[in-house]
Short mmCIF file of C-alpha atoms in Angstrom, two decimals:
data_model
loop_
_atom_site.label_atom_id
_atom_site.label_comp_id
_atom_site.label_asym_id
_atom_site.label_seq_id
_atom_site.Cartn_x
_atom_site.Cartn_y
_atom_site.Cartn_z
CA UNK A 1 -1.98 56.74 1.42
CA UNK A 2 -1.37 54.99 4.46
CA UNK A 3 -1.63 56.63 8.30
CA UNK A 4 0.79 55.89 11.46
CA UNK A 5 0.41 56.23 14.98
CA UNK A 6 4.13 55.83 16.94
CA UNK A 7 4.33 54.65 19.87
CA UNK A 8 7.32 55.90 22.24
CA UNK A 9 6.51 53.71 25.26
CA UNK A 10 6.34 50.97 23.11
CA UNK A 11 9.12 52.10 20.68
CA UNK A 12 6.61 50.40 17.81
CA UNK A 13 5.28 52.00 14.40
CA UNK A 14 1.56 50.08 13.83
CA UNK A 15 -1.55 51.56 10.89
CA UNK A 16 -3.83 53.57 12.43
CA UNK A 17 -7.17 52.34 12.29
CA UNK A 18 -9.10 55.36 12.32
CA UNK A 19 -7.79 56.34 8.98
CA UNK A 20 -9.01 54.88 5.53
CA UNK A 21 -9.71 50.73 5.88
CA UNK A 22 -7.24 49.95 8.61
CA UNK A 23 -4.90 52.81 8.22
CA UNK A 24 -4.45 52.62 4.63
CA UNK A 25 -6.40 54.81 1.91
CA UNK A 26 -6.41 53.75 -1.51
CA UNK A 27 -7.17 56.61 -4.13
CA UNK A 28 -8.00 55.58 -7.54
CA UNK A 29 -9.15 57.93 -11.14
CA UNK A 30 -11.20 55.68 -13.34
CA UNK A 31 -9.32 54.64 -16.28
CA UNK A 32 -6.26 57.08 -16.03
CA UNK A 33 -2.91 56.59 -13.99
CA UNK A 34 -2.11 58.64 -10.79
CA UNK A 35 1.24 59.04 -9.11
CA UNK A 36 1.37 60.68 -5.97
CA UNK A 37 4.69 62.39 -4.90
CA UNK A 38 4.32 64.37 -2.20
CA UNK A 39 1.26 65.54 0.48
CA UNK A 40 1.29 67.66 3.78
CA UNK A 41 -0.97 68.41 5.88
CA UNK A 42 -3.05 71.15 6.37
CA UNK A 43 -3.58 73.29 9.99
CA UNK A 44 -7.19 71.48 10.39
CA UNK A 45 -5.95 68.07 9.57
CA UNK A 46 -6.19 67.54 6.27
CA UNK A 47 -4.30 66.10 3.92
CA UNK A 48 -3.00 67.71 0.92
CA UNK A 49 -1.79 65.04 -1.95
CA UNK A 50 -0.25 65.69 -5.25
CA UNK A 51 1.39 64.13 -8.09
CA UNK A 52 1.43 63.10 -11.59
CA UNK A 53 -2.07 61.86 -13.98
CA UNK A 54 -1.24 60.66 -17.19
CA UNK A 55 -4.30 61.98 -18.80
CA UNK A 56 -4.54 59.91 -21.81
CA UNK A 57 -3.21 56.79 -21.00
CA UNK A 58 -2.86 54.48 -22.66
CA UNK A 59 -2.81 56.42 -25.93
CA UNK A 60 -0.33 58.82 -24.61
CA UNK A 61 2.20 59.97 -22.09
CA UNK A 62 0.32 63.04 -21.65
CA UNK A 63 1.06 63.59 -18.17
CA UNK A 64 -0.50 66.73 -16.02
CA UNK A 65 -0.34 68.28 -11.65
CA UNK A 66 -3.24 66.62 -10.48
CA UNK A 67 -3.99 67.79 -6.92
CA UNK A 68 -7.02 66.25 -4.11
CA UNK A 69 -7.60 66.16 -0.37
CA UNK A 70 -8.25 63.66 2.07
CA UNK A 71 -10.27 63.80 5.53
CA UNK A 72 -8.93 63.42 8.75
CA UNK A 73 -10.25 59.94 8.65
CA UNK A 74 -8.74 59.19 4.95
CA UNK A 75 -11.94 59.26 2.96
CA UNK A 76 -11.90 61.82 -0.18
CA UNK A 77 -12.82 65.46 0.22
CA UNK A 78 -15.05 66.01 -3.14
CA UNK A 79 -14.48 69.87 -2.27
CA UNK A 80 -11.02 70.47 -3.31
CA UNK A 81 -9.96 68.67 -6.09
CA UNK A 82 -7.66 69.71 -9.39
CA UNK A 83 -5.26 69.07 -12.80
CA UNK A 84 -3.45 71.64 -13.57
CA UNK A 85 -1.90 72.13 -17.13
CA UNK A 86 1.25 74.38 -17.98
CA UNK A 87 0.93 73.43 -22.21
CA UNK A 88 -1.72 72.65 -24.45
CA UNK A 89 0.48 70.22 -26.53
CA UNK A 90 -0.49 66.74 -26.25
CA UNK A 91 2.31 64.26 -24.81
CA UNK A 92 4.48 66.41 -22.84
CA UNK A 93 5.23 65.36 -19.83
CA UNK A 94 4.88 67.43 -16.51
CA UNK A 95 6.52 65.40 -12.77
CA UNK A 96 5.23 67.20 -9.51
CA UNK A 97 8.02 67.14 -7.28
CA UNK A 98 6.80 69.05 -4.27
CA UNK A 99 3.90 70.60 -2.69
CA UNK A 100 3.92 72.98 0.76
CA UNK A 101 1.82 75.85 2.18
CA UNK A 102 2.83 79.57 2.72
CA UNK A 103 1.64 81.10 6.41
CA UNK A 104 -1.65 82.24 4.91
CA UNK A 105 -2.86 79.29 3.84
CA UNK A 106 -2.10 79.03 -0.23
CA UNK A 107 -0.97 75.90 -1.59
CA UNK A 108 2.36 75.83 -4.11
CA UNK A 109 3.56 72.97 -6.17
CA UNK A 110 6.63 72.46 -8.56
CA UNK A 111 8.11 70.63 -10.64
CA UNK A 112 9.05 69.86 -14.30
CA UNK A 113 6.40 71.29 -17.33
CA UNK A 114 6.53 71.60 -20.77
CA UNK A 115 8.86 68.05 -20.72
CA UNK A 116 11.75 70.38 -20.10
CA UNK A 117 10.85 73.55 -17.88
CA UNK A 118 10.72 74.65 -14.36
CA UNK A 119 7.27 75.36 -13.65
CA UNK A 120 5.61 76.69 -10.16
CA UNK A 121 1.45 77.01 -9.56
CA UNK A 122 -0.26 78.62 -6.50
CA UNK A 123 -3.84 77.02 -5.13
CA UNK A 124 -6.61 78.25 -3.57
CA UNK A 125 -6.30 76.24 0.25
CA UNK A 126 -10.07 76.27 0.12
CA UNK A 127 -11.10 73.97 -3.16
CA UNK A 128 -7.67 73.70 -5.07
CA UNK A 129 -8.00 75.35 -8.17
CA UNK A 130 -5.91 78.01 -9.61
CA UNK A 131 -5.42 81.49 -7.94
CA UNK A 132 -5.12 84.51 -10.41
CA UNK A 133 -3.28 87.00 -9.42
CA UNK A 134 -0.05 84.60 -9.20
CA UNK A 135 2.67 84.86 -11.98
CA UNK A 136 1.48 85.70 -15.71
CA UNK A 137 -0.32 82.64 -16.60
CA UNK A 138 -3.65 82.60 -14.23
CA UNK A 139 -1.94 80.93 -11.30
CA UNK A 140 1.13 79.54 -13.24
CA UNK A 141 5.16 80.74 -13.86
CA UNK A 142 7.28 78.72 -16.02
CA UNK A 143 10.76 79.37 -16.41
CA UNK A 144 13.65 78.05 -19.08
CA UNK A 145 15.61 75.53 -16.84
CA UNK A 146 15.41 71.96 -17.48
CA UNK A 147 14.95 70.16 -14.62
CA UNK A 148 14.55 66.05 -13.21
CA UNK A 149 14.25 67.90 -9.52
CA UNK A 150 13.04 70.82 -8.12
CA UNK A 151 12.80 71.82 -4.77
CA UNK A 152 11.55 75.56 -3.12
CA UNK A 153 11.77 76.97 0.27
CA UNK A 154 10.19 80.28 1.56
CA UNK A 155 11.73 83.23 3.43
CA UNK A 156 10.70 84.49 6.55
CA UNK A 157 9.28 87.91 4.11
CA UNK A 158 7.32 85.04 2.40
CA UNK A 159 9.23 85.20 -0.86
CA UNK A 160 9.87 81.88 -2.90
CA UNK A 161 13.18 80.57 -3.62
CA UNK A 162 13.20 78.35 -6.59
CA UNK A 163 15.63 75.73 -7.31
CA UNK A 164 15.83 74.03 -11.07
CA UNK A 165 18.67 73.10 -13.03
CA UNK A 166 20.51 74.99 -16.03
CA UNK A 167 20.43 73.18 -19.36
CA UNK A 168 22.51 71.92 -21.41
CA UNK A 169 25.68 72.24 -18.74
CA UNK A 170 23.39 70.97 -15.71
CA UNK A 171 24.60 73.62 -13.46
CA UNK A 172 22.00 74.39 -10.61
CA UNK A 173 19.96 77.56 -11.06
CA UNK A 174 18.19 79.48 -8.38
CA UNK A 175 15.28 81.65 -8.91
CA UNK A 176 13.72 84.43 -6.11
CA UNK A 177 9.99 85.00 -6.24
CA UNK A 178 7.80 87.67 -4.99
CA UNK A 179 5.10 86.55 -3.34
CA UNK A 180 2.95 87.40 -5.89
CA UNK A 181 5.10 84.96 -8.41
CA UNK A 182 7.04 87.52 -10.01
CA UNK A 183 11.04 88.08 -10.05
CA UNK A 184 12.78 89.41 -7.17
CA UNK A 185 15.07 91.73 -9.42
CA UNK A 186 17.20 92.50 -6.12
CA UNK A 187 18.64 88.93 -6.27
CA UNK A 188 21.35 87.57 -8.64
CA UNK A 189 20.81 88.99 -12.00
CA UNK A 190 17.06 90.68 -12.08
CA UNK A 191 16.22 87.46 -10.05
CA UNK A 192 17.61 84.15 -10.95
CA UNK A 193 21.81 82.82 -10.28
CA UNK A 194 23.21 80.51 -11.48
CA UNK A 195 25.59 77.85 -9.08
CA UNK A 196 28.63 76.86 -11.07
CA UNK A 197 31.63 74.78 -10.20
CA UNK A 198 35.05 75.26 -9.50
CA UNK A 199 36.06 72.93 -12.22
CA UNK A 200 35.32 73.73 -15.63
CA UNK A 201 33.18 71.44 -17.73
CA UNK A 202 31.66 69.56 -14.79
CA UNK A 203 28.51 70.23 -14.00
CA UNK A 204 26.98 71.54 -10.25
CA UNK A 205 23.57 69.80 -9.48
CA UNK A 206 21.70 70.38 -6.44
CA UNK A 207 19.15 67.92 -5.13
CA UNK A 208 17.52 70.08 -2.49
CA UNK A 209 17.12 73.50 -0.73
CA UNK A 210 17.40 74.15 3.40
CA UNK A 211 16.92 77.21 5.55
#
C-alpha cells in the first residue's frame, strides 16, 4: 500500500512520509499469498483493503475474501481483520473485485465465488467480520451468474445494484438488492434483468456500473 500527498503549487506527486516506512506499507500473511484489489477509506481515516488469499498455497488454488485495515499512519489495525468463505469445497477459486461503504457505515464486497458465481458479503465497519441479518447465508448472497467482473453501485434509497455476467451466452445481468440483501422483486423479473444485444449470438458484457 503506498500513500500520496499532491502538490498543486508544485504540480508534483511525491510518498508521503507519515504513512508506513516512507509512504509505502508493505502487508504480508505468513506463508500464504495475498492479493489486494481494491481499498477505500473510511470517514475517520482508515483504510479499508481487500482482496484475494490463496489459503493453501502451495498445495492448492484454494483462494478466499480476505479483508484488514490500516491506520492513518499505515501500520496494521489488529482490530478488524477477516476471510470470508462462500464454499466449503477445497480449490475453488473466489476474486474480490470491489469493496465500498453504504451511508451507515457497513462494508460490502463482491466478486466471483464458488469458481463460477456472483457472490456479495456485508461487514461489520467496526472489526470486519460477517453481519447476520444480510442475505440467507450469515452475511453472504450468491447468485448463478458467472462472472470475471463485477461491479455494484447503491441508490440514493440505499438499495444495491448488482452487476455479473450471464453464462454460457456472456450477456450482462443486473441484480437489485434490498438493503437487507434480498431481491428487489419490483425490478426486472422478481429482481434480476438481463442486458442483451441487438445482434443475435453476440454477447453484451459490461465492465462497470455509474450513477
Amino acid at each position: 500500500m503506498v500513500s500520496y500527498e499532491f502538490s498543486v503549487a508544485q504540480g508534483l506527486i511525491k510518498l508521503d512520509p507519515t504513512f508506513g516506512t516512507n509512504g509505502i506499507s508493505e502487508i504480508g500473511f505468513s506463508g500464504k499469498v495475498f492479493y489486494c484489489t481494491d481499498a477505500f477509506r473510511q470517514i475517520d481515516g482508515k483504510i479499508v483493503c481487500g482482496g484475494d488469499i490463496q489459503e493453501d498455497w502451495p498445495y492448492e488454488f484454494d483462494d478466499d475474501f480476505c479483508f484488514f485495515r490500516l491506520n492513518q499512519n499505515g501500520t496494521i489495525d489488529p482490530s478488524f481483520q477477516s476471510v470470508v468463505y462462500f464454499n466449503e469445497h477445497p480449490g475453488k477459486i473466489e476474486t474480490l473485485f470491489k469493496i465500498d461503504t453504504q451511508t451507515n457505515g457497513h462494508i460490502l464486497a463482491v466478486g466471483r465465488v464458488d469458481s463460477d458465481k456472483l457472490g456479495i458479503c456485508r461487514l461489520n465497519p467496526t472489526n470486519g467480520q460477517l453481519e447476520n441479518g444480510f442475505g440467507p447465508y450469515y452475511g453472504r448472497q450468491i447468485f448463478p451468474a458467472y462472472t470475471d467482473r463485477a461491479d455494484f453501485i447503491l441508490t440514493q434509497d440505499e438499495k444495491i445494484i448488482l452487476m455479473g455476467r450471464n453464462s454460457p451466452n456472456a450477456n450482462t445481468i443486473l441484480y437489485k438488492l434490498n438493503a437487507n440483501g434480498s431481491l428487489d422483486s419490483d425490478f426486472g423479473d422478481a429482481g434480476k434483468s438481463i442486458l442483451k444485444p441487438m445482434f443475435p449470438y453476440k454477447g453484451l458484457m459490461g465492465n462497470s456500473l455509474v450513477v
